[in-house]
């Protein structure tokens, strides 16, 4: 397989409802899609960087820039996806940009050989249970309406975004209204270790986990916090590689890991993190970054791995978009089917893709 070029395509996808977290409100996803053209097949990757560097240091314009100037030229002579990360290793950071490029190459390679992502990664399930991430709202009533709607749709696990001032009360309200539903919270780094006593007030609510309460660099702080609360600590932002995962587990900073391929440089590193989790008896689950159907297809395959034992943030297309750019992912009894076709197993719908495209750029190799 030889790469002939890479297309960078920007699309603008309005969300069905604003999604508020401790770091800001997302109303439209400005997505960068990477299409790898090869002599044998073409493949797609979705860059999960947001418009602004608020979730992590990456943002979509920077991802496009580093791909154009450094990453795409560096993969000119790769002939397989396993060669992509080594070819990019001398460039520091930019994992979301690297992940999108590696995924596009992997998709092309797997399409050419007729193998699905699920098969390649080692999936053991044909469908995956789905959770949903519920943003911060203006009132508890509004939150209860949203959670009730998602439970009616069949979601098997609810994640509430929290921040100081919106934590114990929303959790209490959801517990009181919806009983023993699987429930977890995500703070996106909004607290410090000095909030440990406050966060311990979440202990009585029997949460599955608290995700990334502290700064992404505060691994020791998470270990300290984990000793002071009974809710299991799960790391998201802090886990940027399999090495970081192994270290965080060893330090006692987390007992659960959220795996996001974009955050860690791609699906091959994501699988290594999954393997680290299995080796340590640490439950894992597949996170989400408000992906379109392109990114969702590959995430659902990852969520079907044996070590992904908790429901992921792999919601149906309608949770995000009125019209997806692929045939929509639709929940069946709280589950999504794992694509079985070659590569990511879904194709963009040409007319939908064209309708949301704001720019394309062809980088010949
Ligand atoms: O894709 O359903 C989704 C979003 C899940 O909450 C979600 N993602 O920290 O886990 C997280 C956030 C990051 C993106 S917030 C805009
Ligand atoms: Mg998170």
mmCIF file of C-alpha atoms and ligand atoms in Angstrom:
data_model
loop_
_atom_site.group_PDB
_atom_site.id
_atom_site.type_symbol
_atom_site.label_atom_id
_atom_site.label_comp_id
_atom_site.label_asym_id
_atom_site.label_seq_id
_atom_site.Cartn_x
_atom_site.Cartn_y
_atom_site.Cartn_z
ATOM 1 C CA UNK A 1 0.000 0.000 0.000
ATOM 2 C CA UNK A 2 1.295 3.434 -0.929
ATOM 3 C CA UNK A 3 -0.163 6.740 0.203
ATOM 4 C CA UNK A 4 -0.903 9.055 -2.722
ATOM 5 C CA UNK A 5 -2.257 11.995 -0.751
ATOM 6 C CA UNK A 6 -4.269 13.221 2.215
ATOM 7 C CA UNK A 7 -7.351 15.419 2.181
ATOM 8 C CA UNK A 8 -8.099 17.696 5.135
ATOM 9 C CA UNK A 9 -11.795 18.493 5.204
ATOM 10 C CA UNK A 10 -13.462 20.868 7.657
ATOM 11 C CA UNK A 11 -17.129 20.385 8.430
ATOM 12 C CA UNK A 12 -19.482 22.358 10.662
ATOM 13 C CA UNK A 13 -22.015 20.291 12.598
ATOM 14 C CA UNK A 14 -24.629 22.067 14.787
ATOM 15 C CA UNK A 15 -25.423 20.099 17.951
ATOM 16 C CA UNK A 16 -29.088 19.328 18.692
ATOM 17 C CA UNK A 17 -28.632 21.082 22.051
ATOM 18 C CA UNK A 18 -25.791 23.080 23.644
ATOM 19 C CA UNK A 19 -23.431 20.869 25.675
ATOM 20 C CA UNK A 20 -22.106 22.607 28.785
ATOM 21 C CA UNK A 21 -19.091 21.398 30.753
ATOM 22 C CA UNK A 22 -16.929 22.958 33.455
ATOM 23 C CA UNK A 23 -14.726 24.446 30.697
ATOM 24 C CA UNK A 24 -17.309 25.878 28.350
ATOM 25 C CA UNK A 25 -20.351 25.369 26.140
ATOM 26 C CA UNK A 26 -20.223 23.609 22.786
ATOM 27 C CA UNK A 27 -23.002 24.494 20.318
ATOM 28 C CA UNK A 28 -21.454 23.512 16.979
ATOM 29 C CA UNK A 29 -18.738 20.951 16.326
ATOM 30 C CA UNK A 30 -16.084 22.271 13.956
ATOM 31 C CA UNK A 31 -14.690 18.910 12.874
ATOM 32 C CA UNK A 32 -11.552 18.137 10.898
ATOM 33 C CA UNK A 33 -11.831 14.970 8.806
ATOM 34 C CA UNK A 34 -8.753 13.317 7.357
ATOM 35 C CA UNK A 35 -9.074 11.188 4.212
ATOM 36 C CA UNK A 36 -6.063 9.066 3.297
ATOM 37 C CA UNK A 37 -5.855 8.122 -0.362
ATOM 38 C CA UNK A 38 -3.743 5.075 -1.162
ATOM 39 C CA UNK A 39 -3.057 2.904 -4.171
ATOM 40 C CA UNK A 40 -5.439 0.261 -2.767
ATOM 41 C CA UNK A 41 -8.278 2.044 -0.941
ATOM 42 C CA UNK A 42 -9.121 5.263 0.864
ATOM 43 C CA UNK A 43 -9.702 5.672 4.582
ATOM 44 C CA UNK A 44 -11.187 8.176 7.027
ATOM 45 C CA UNK A 45 -10.142 9.575 10.372
ATOM 46 C CA UNK A 46 -11.936 12.139 12.552
ATOM 47 C CA UNK A 47 -9.873 14.620 14.545
ATOM 48 C CA UNK A 48 -11.529 15.142 17.931
ATOM 49 C CA UNK A 49 -9.843 18.454 18.774
ATOM 50 C CA UNK A 50 -12.351 21.147 19.755
ATOM 51 C CA UNK A 51 -12.550 24.714 18.428
ATOM 52 C CA UNK A 52 -10.646 26.106 21.427
ATOM 53 C CA UNK A 53 -7.919 24.539 23.616
ATOM 54 C CA UNK A 54 -10.244 24.070 26.616
ATOM 55 C CA UNK A 55 -10.471 20.273 26.997
ATOM 56 C CA UNK A 56 -6.741 19.891 26.325
ATOM 57 C CA UNK A 57 -4.021 21.979 24.671
ATOM 58 C CA UNK A 58 -5.115 20.887 21.197
ATOM 59 C CA UNK A 59 -7.556 22.807 19.001
ATOM 60 C CA UNK A 60 -8.781 22.199 15.500
ATOM 61 C CA UNK A 61 -6.911 24.960 13.630
ATOM 62 C CA UNK A 62 -3.650 23.828 15.244
ATOM 63 C CA UNK A 63 -4.402 20.208 14.301
ATOM 64 C CA UNK A 64 -4.918 21.205 10.657
ATOM 65 C CA UNK A 65 -1.711 23.257 10.731
ATOM 66 C CA UNK A 66 0.494 20.541 12.237
ATOM 67 C CA UNK A 67 -0.951 17.937 9.873
ATOM 68 C CA UNK A 68 -0.326 20.135 6.836
ATOM 69 C CA UNK A 69 3.166 21.274 7.790
ATOM 70 C CA UNK A 70 4.685 18.315 9.624
ATOM 71 C CA UNK A 71 2.632 15.148 10.062
ATOM 72 C CA UNK A 72 1.343 14.428 6.560
ATOM 73 C CA UNK A 73 4.740 15.037 4.887
ATOM 74 C CA UNK A 74 6.337 12.697 7.466
ATOM 75 C CA UNK A 75 4.161 9.717 6.478
ATOM 76 C CA UNK A 76 4.889 9.972 2.735
ATOM 77 C CA UNK A 77 6.680 6.641 2.621
ATOM 78 C CA UNK A 78 4.713 4.560 5.168
ATOM 79 C CA UNK A 79 3.116 1.405 3.797
ATOM 80 C CA UNK A 80 1.099 0.355 6.872
ATOM 81 C CA UNK A 81 -0.680 2.005 9.807
ATOM 82 C CA UNK A 82 1.779 0.484 12.297
ATOM 83 C CA UNK A 83 4.477 2.694 10.741
ATOM 84 C CA UNK A 84 2.558 5.930 11.292
ATOM 85 C CA UNK A 85 3.242 6.509 15.014
ATOM 86 C CA UNK A 86 6.992 5.770 14.692
ATOM 87 C CA UNK A 87 7.166 8.148 11.704
ATOM 88 C CA UNK A 88 5.510 10.891 13.793
ATOM 89 C CA UNK A 89 7.274 10.198 17.099
ATOM 90 C CA UNK A 90 9.820 13.011 16.804
ATOM 91 C CA UNK A 91 6.993 15.574 16.785
ATOM 92 C CA UNK A 92 5.936 16.266 20.352
ATOM 93 C CA UNK A 93 2.293 16.246 21.408
ATOM 94 C CA UNK A 94 -0.532 16.815 18.901
ATOM 95 C CA UNK A 95 -1.984 13.406 19.665
ATOM 96 C CA UNK A 96 -5.436 14.207 18.305
ATOM 97 C CA UNK A 97 -3.940 15.233 14.967
ATOM 98 C CA UNK A 98 -1.716 12.127 14.923
ATOM 99 C CA UNK A 99 -4.671 9.910 15.816
ATOM 100 C CA UNK A 100 -6.770 11.225 12.937
ATOM 101 C CA UNK A 101 -3.970 10.548 10.449
ATOM 102 C CA UNK A 102 -3.187 7.063 11.792
ATOM 103 C CA UNK A 103 -6.897 6.177 11.804
ATOM 104 C CA UNK A 104 -7.305 7.251 8.173
ATOM 105 C CA UNK A 105 -4.311 5.123 7.149
ATOM 106 C CA UNK A 106 -5.534 2.166 9.236
ATOM 107 C CA UNK A 107 -9.014 2.466 7.728
ATOM 108 C CA UNK A 108 -7.563 2.455 4.202
ATOM 109 C CA UNK A 109 -5.367 -0.537 4.991
ATOM 110 C CA UNK A 110 -8.207 -2.537 6.565
ATOM 111 C CA UNK A 111 -10.635 -1.681 3.748
ATOM 112 C CA UNK A 112 -8.031 -2.917 1.259
ATOM 113 C CA UNK A 113 -7.724 -6.221 3.110
ATOM 114 C CA UNK A 114 -11.433 -6.598 3.957
ATOM 115 C CA UNK A 115 -10.915 -6.589 7.755
ATOM 116 C CA UNK A 116 -13.097 -4.614 10.179
ATOM 117 C CA UNK A 117 -11.768 -2.380 12.967
ATOM 118 C CA UNK A 118 -13.550 -4.653 15.455
ATOM 119 C CA UNK A 119 -11.749 -7.731 14.144
ATOM 120 C CA UNK A 120 -8.397 -5.945 13.959
ATOM 121 C CA UNK A 121 -8.610 -4.561 17.498
ATOM 122 C CA UNK A 122 -9.844 -7.823 19.003
ATOM 123 C CA UNK A 123 -13.495 -7.081 19.724
ATOM 124 C CA UNK A 124 -15.494 -9.788 21.472
ATOM 125 C CA UNK A 125 -19.009 -8.299 21.312
ATOM 126 C CA UNK A 126 -21.427 -7.673 18.454
ATOM 127 C CA UNK A 127 -23.120 -4.793 20.232
ATOM 128 C CA UNK A 128 -22.100 -2.444 23.024
ATOM 129 C CA UNK A 129 -24.119 -0.981 25.915
ATOM 130 C CA UNK A 130 -24.405 2.792 25.694
ATOM 131 C CA UNK A 131 -24.143 5.537 28.228
ATOM 132 C CA UNK A 132 -24.863 9.206 27.708
ATOM 133 C CA UNK A 133 -23.035 12.274 28.982
ATOM 134 C CA UNK A 134 -25.382 14.970 30.288
ATOM 135 C CA UNK A 135 -24.173 18.559 30.402
ATOM 136 C CA UNK A 136 -24.486 21.154 33.137
ATOM 137 C CA UNK A 137 -27.950 22.768 33.052
ATOM 138 C CA UNK A 138 -29.533 25.959 34.329
ATOM 139 C CA UNK A 139 -31.778 24.120 36.800
ATOM 140 C CA UNK A 140 -32.288 20.738 38.435
ATOM 141 C CA UNK A 141 -35.715 20.461 36.767
ATOM 142 C CA UNK A 142 -34.137 20.881 33.351
ATOM 143 C CA UNK A 143 -31.548 18.227 34.237
ATOM 144 C CA UNK A 144 -34.179 15.749 35.437
ATOM 145 C CA UNK A 145 -36.141 16.227 32.195
ATOM 146 C CA UNK A 146 -33.000 15.570 30.138
ATOM 147 C CA UNK A 147 -31.999 12.484 32.141
ATOM 148 C CA UNK A 148 -35.557 11.126 32.009
ATOM 149 C CA UNK A 149 -35.615 11.558 28.241
ATOM 150 C CA UNK A 150 -32.340 9.649 27.812
ATOM 151 C CA UNK A 151 -33.505 6.831 30.101
ATOM 152 C CA UNK A 152 -36.717 6.597 28.039
ATOM 153 C CA UNK A 153 -34.530 6.224 24.939
ATOM 154 C CA UNK A 154 -32.829 3.252 26.581
ATOM 155 C CA UNK A 155 -29.440 4.582 27.705
ATOM 156 C CA UNK A 156 -28.088 2.182 30.321
ATOM 157 C CA UNK A 157 -25.814 4.623 32.141
ATOM 158 C CA UNK A 158 -25.950 8.339 32.907
ATOM 159 C CA UNK A 159 -22.896 10.562 33.281
ATOM 160 C CA UNK A 160 -23.413 13.994 34.797
ATOM 161 C CA UNK A 161 -20.974 16.789 34.125
ATOM 162 C CA UNK A 162 -20.128 18.488 37.413
ATOM 163 C CA UNK A 163 -18.277 21.570 38.644
ATOM 164 C CA UNK A 164 -18.106 23.433 41.969
ATOM 165 C CA UNK A 165 -21.677 24.588 42.667
ATOM 166 C CA UNK A 166 -23.203 21.859 40.466
ATOM 167 C CA UNK A 167 -22.278 18.524 42.020
ATOM 168 C CA UNK A 168 -23.925 17.097 45.160
ATOM 169 C CA UNK A 169 -27.398 18.527 44.480
ATOM 170 C CA UNK A 170 -27.780 17.336 40.880
ATOM 171 C CA UNK A 171 -26.454 13.897 41.848
ATOM 172 C CA UNK A 172 -28.871 13.705 44.780
ATOM 173 C CA UNK A 173 -31.785 14.800 42.588
ATOM 174 C CA UNK A 174 -31.034 12.208 39.886
ATOM 175 C CA UNK A 175 -30.636 9.451 42.503
ATOM 176 C CA UNK A 176 -33.894 10.393 44.206
ATOM 177 C CA UNK A 177 -35.853 10.561 40.953
ATOM 178 C CA UNK A 178 -34.356 7.629 39.041
ATOM 179 C CA UNK A 179 -33.321 5.188 41.777
ATOM 180 C CA UNK A 180 -30.433 2.816 41.195
ATOM 181 C CA UNK A 181 -29.655 3.775 37.567
ATOM 182 C CA UNK A 182 -25.931 3.400 36.707
ATOM 183 C CA UNK A 183 -24.618 6.875 37.472
ATOM 184 C CA UNK A 184 -21.208 8.557 37.258
ATOM 185 C CA UNK A 185 -19.826 12.103 37.168
ATOM 186 C CA UNK A 186 -17.163 13.962 35.168
ATOM 187 C CA UNK A 187 -15.496 17.146 36.445
ATOM 188 C CA UNK A 188 -13.079 17.833 33.556
ATOM 189 C CA UNK A 189 -10.381 19.038 36.023
ATOM 190 C CA UNK A 190 -12.637 21.541 37.845
ATOM 191 C CA UNK A 191 -11.481 20.728 41.409
ATOM 192 C CA UNK A 192 -8.280 20.707 43.459
ATOM 193 C CA UNK A 193 -7.134 18.152 45.985
ATOM 194 C CA UNK A 194 -8.179 20.537 48.772
ATOM 195 C CA UNK A 195 -11.788 19.817 47.689
ATOM 196 C CA UNK A 196 -11.421 16.200 48.878
ATOM 197 C CA UNK A 197 -13.798 16.608 51.819
ATOM 198 C CA UNK A 198 -16.396 18.205 49.605
ATOM 199 C CA UNK A 199 -16.068 15.470 46.966
ATOM 200 C CA UNK A 200 -16.464 12.856 49.713
ATOM 201 C CA UNK A 201 -20.048 14.121 50.000
ATOM 202 C CA UNK A 202 -20.670 12.236 46.747
ATOM 203 C CA UNK A 203 -19.720 8.949 48.454
ATOM 204 C CA UNK A 204 -23.221 8.058 49.725
ATOM 205 C CA UNK A 205 -24.670 8.115 46.189
ATOM 206 C CA UNK A 206 -22.985 4.921 45.055
ATOM 207 C CA UNK A 207 -21.523 6.387 41.859
ATOM 208 C CA UNK A 208 -19.707 4.116 39.393
ATOM 209 C CA UNK A 209 -16.867 6.618 39.285
ATOM 210 C CA UNK A 210 -15.749 10.232 39.384
ATOM 211 C CA UNK A 211 -13.896 11.165 36.198
ATOM 212 C CA UNK A 212 -10.916 13.527 36.120
ATOM 213 C CA UNK A 213 -11.716 15.660 39.170
ATOM 214 C CA UNK A 214 -8.274 17.349 39.230
ATOM 215 C CA UNK A 215 -5.820 18.963 36.828
ATOM 216 C CA UNK A 216 -4.522 16.687 34.089
ATOM 217 C CA UNK A 217 -0.969 16.942 35.417
ATOM 218 C CA UNK A 218 -1.967 16.277 39.036
ATOM 219 C CA UNK A 219 -1.542 12.509 39.045
ATOM 220 C CA UNK A 220 -0.301 12.452 42.654
ATOM 221 C CA UNK A 221 -3.237 14.636 43.680
ATOM 222 C CA UNK A 222 -5.600 12.036 42.235
ATOM 223 C CA UNK A 223 -3.802 9.336 44.243
ATOM 224 C CA UNK A 224 -4.227 11.446 47.390
ATOM 225 C CA UNK A 225 -7.910 12.068 46.598
ATOM 226 C CA UNK A 226 -8.523 8.380 45.870
ATOM 227 C CA UNK A 227 -7.453 7.610 49.449
ATOM 228 C CA UNK A 228 -9.949 10.144 50.838
ATOM 229 C CA UNK A 229 -13.123 9.220 48.972
ATOM 230 C CA UNK A 230 -14.869 5.912 48.335
ATOM 231 C CA UNK A 231 -16.123 6.776 44.829
ATOM 232 C CA UNK A 232 -13.652 5.151 42.380
ATOM 233 C CA UNK A 233 -11.446 7.684 40.587
ATOM 234 C CA UNK A 234 -11.356 7.379 36.766
ATOM 235 C CA UNK A 235 -8.853 9.311 34.677
ATOM 236 C CA UNK A 236 -9.529 10.847 31.273
ATOM 237 C CA UNK A 237 -7.374 13.915 30.436
ATOM 238 C CA UNK A 238 -4.340 12.624 32.396
ATOM 239 C CA UNK A 239 -4.046 9.396 30.403
ATOM 240 C CA UNK A 240 -2.151 10.362 27.256
ATOM 241 C CA UNK A 241 -0.367 7.046 26.592
ATOM 242 C CA UNK A 242 -0.049 3.440 27.732
ATOM 243 C CA UNK A 243 2.972 4.504 29.794
ATOM 244 C CA UNK A 244 0.930 7.211 31.533
ATOM 245 C CA UNK A 245 -1.823 4.653 32.175
ATOM 246 C CA UNK A 246 0.588 2.163 33.744
ATOM 247 C CA UNK A 247 2.113 4.889 35.933
ATOM 248 C CA UNK A 248 -1.252 6.260 37.085
ATOM 249 C CA UNK A 249 -2.439 2.774 38.020
ATOM 250 C CA UNK A 250 0.811 1.997 39.865
ATOM 251 C CA UNK A 251 0.579 5.274 41.800
ATOM 252 C CA UNK A 252 -3.005 4.559 42.848
ATOM 253 C CA UNK A 253 -4.257 7.639 40.981
ATOM 254 C CA UNK A 254 -7.103 5.759 39.329
ATOM 255 C CA UNK A 255 -8.922 2.454 39.491
ATOM 256 C CA UNK A 256 -10.820 2.923 36.183
ATOM 257 C CA UNK A 257 -9.687 4.403 32.838
ATOM 258 C CA UNK A 258 -11.603 6.274 30.132
ATOM 259 C CA UNK A 259 -9.963 5.388 26.800
ATOM 260 C CA UNK A 260 -10.228 7.984 24.035
ATOM 261 C CA UNK A 261 -8.192 7.144 20.938
ATOM 262 C CA UNK A 262 -7.864 10.820 19.975
ATOM 263 C CA UNK A 263 -6.387 11.767 23.335
ATOM 264 C CA UNK A 264 -3.694 9.076 23.144
ATOM 265 C CA UNK A 265 -2.555 9.296 19.513
ATOM 266 C CA UNK A 266 -4.739 6.647 17.899
ATOM 267 C CA UNK A 267 -6.456 3.271 18.105
ATOM 268 C CA UNK A 268 -3.217 1.277 18.270
ATOM 269 C CA UNK A 269 -2.115 3.116 21.433
ATOM 270 C CA UNK A 270 -5.704 2.923 22.712
ATOM 271 C CA UNK A 271 -5.538 -0.850 22.412
ATOM 272 C CA UNK A 272 -2.233 -0.866 24.337
ATOM 273 C CA UNK A 273 -3.933 1.104 27.124
ATOM 274 C CA UNK A 274 -6.770 -1.413 27.063
ATOM 275 C CA UNK A 275 -4.167 -4.176 27.462
ATOM 276 C CA UNK A 276 -2.510 -2.355 30.383
ATOM 277 C CA UNK A 277 -5.941 -2.125 32.015
ATOM 278 C CA UNK A 278 -6.593 -5.852 31.559
ATOM 279 C CA UNK A 279 -3.153 -6.734 32.941
ATOM 280 C CA UNK A 280 -3.889 -4.666 36.056
ATOM 281 C CA UNK A 281 -7.517 -5.672 36.528
ATOM 282 C CA UNK A 282 -8.592 -2.072 35.912
ATOM 283 C CA UNK A 283 -11.990 -1.633 34.204
ATOM 284 C CA UNK A 284 -11.916 0.521 31.063
ATOM 285 C CA UNK A 285 -14.530 2.183 28.884
ATOM 286 C CA UNK A 286 -14.592 4.113 25.649
ATOM 287 C CA UNK A 287 -15.012 7.870 26.018
ATOM 288 C CA UNK A 288 -16.469 10.281 23.496
ATOM 289 C CA UNK A 289 -15.694 13.665 21.946
ATOM 290 C CA UNK A 290 -19.044 14.410 20.276
ATOM 291 C CA UNK A 291 -17.927 12.483 17.198
ATOM 292 C CA UNK A 292 -19.791 12.211 13.918
ATOM 293 C CA UNK A 293 -20.577 8.748 12.563
ATOM 294 C CA UNK A 294 -17.018 8.490 11.195
ATOM 295 C CA UNK A 295 -15.396 8.693 14.622
ATOM 296 C CA UNK A 296 -18.256 6.872 16.344
ATOM 297 C CA UNK A 297 -17.914 3.771 14.133
ATOM 298 C CA UNK A 298 -14.343 3.153 15.274
ATOM 299 C CA UNK A 299 -15.161 3.991 18.909
ATOM 300 C CA UNK A 300 -17.941 1.419 18.959
ATOM 301 C CA UNK A 301 -15.422 -1.195 17.768
ATOM 302 C CA UNK A 302 -13.057 -0.214 20.597
ATOM 303 C CA UNK A 303 -15.917 -0.381 23.112
ATOM 304 C CA UNK A 304 -16.428 -4.029 22.076
ATOM 305 C CA UNK A 305 -12.997 -5.101 23.413
ATOM 306 C CA UNK A 306 -13.001 -7.496 26.384
ATOM 307 C CA UNK A 307 -11.479 -4.990 28.821
ATOM 308 C CA UNK A 308 -14.087 -2.313 28.091
ATOM 309 C CA UNK A 309 -16.377 -3.609 30.793
ATOM 310 C CA UNK A 310 -18.259 -0.390 31.560
ATOM 311 C CA UNK A 311 -20.775 1.345 29.234
ATOM 312 C CA UNK A 312 -19.087 4.054 27.162
ATOM 313 C CA UNK A 313 -19.957 7.583 26.059
ATOM 314 C CA UNK A 314 -20.876 6.017 22.722
ATOM 315 C CA UNK A 315 -24.355 7.472 22.289
ATOM 316 C CA UNK A 316 -26.610 7.308 19.238
ATOM 317 C CA UNK A 317 -26.227 9.871 16.450
ATOM 318 C CA UNK A 318 -29.463 11.647 17.451
ATOM 319 C CA UNK A 319 -27.948 12.554 20.849
ATOM 320 C CA UNK A 320 -25.643 14.901 18.938
ATOM 321 C CA UNK A 321 -26.842 15.727 15.433
ATOM 322 C CA UNK A 322 -30.110 16.141 13.591
ATOM 323 C CA UNK A 323 -28.409 14.668 10.517
ATOM 324 C CA UNK A 324 -25.194 12.662 10.755
ATOM 325 C CA UNK A 325 -22.733 12.419 7.877
ATOM 326 C CA UNK A 326 -23.018 8.600 7.911
ATOM 327 C CA UNK A 327 -26.093 6.415 8.215
ATOM 328 C CA UNK A 328 -27.136 7.168 11.815
ATOM 329 C CA UNK A 329 -26.130 4.995 14.755
ATOM 330 C CA UNK A 330 -29.428 4.116 16.413
ATOM 331 C CA UNK A 331 -29.855 2.586 19.867
ATOM 332 C CA UNK A 332 -31.546 -0.806 20.119
ATOM 333 C CA UNK A 333 -32.451 -1.649 23.715
ATOM 334 C CA UNK A 334 -29.674 0.608 24.958
ATOM 335 C CA UNK A 335 -27.031 -0.879 22.655
ATOM 336 C CA UNK A 336 -25.300 0.053 19.407
ATOM 337 C CA UNK A 337 -24.324 -2.597 16.849
ATOM 338 C CA UNK A 338 -20.594 -2.941 16.200
ATOM 339 C CA UNK A 339 -19.897 -2.304 12.490
ATOM 340 C CA UNK A 340 -18.767 -5.440 10.672
ATOM 341 C CA UNK A 341 -17.790 -4.065 7.244
ATOM 342 C CA UNK A 342 -14.165 -3.486 6.181
ATOM 343 C CA UNK A 343 -12.305 -0.710 8.030
ATOM 344 C CA UNK A 344 -14.525 1.498 10.177
ATOM 345 C CA UNK A 345 -17.455 -0.154 8.396
ATOM 346 C CA UNK A 346 -19.363 3.013 7.486
ATOM 347 C CA UNK A 347 -19.094 5.488 4.617
ATOM 348 C CA UNK A 348 -19.914 9.167 4.634
ATOM 349 C CA UNK A 349 -23.090 10.066 2.735
ATOM 350 C CA UNK A 350 -21.735 12.229 -0.081
ATOM 351 C CA UNK A 351 -24.619 14.723 -0.132
ATOM 352 C CA UNK A 352 -24.620 15.162 3.668
ATOM 353 C CA UNK A 353 -20.875 15.566 3.719
ATOM 354 C CA UNK A 354 -20.984 18.181 0.975
ATOM 355 C CA UNK A 355 -23.754 20.066 2.758
ATOM 356 C CA UNK A 356 -21.699 20.562 5.945
ATOM 357 C CA UNK A 357 -18.250 21.040 4.381
ATOM 358 C CA UNK A 358 -16.672 24.451 4.966
ATOM 359 C CA UNK A 359 -13.353 23.769 3.247
ATOM 360 C CA UNK A 360 -11.092 21.104 1.804
ATOM 361 C CA UNK A 361 -7.402 20.945 1.206
ATOM 362 C CA UNK A 362 -5.536 18.291 -0.798
ATOM 363 C CA UNK A 363 -2.008 17.389 0.250
ATOM 364 C CA UNK A 364 -0.387 15.329 -2.502
ATOM 365 C CA UNK A 365 2.326 12.855 -1.520
HETATM 366 O O1 LIG B 1 -19.177 12.174 22.886
HETATM 367 O O2 LIG B 1 -20.914 11.909 24.163
HETATM 368 C C1 LIG B 1 -19.823 12.421 23.913
HETATM 369 C C2 LIG B 1 -19.266 13.408 24.902
HETATM 370 C C3 LIG B 1 -18.771 12.733 26.122
HETATM 371 O O3 LIG B 1 -18.559 14.023 28.068
HETATM 372 C C4 LIG B 1 -18.054 13.678 27.047
HETATM 373 N N1 LIG B 1 -16.831 14.088 26.658
HETATM 374 O O4 LIG B 1 -14.462 14.830 29.196
HETATM 375 O O5 LIG B 1 -15.340 12.989 28.634
HETATM 376 C C5 LIG B 1 -15.232 14.204 28.485
HETATM 377 C C6 LIG B 1 -16.022 14.960 27.439
HETATM 378 C C7 LIG B 1 -15.106 15.730 26.549
HETATM 379 C C8 LIG B 1 -15.780 16.521 25.488
HETATM 380 S S1 LIG B 1 -16.688 17.818 26.118
HETATM 381 C C9 LIG B 1 -17.063 18.899 24.862
HETATM 382 MG MG1 LIG B 2 -14.098 13.226 30.576
#
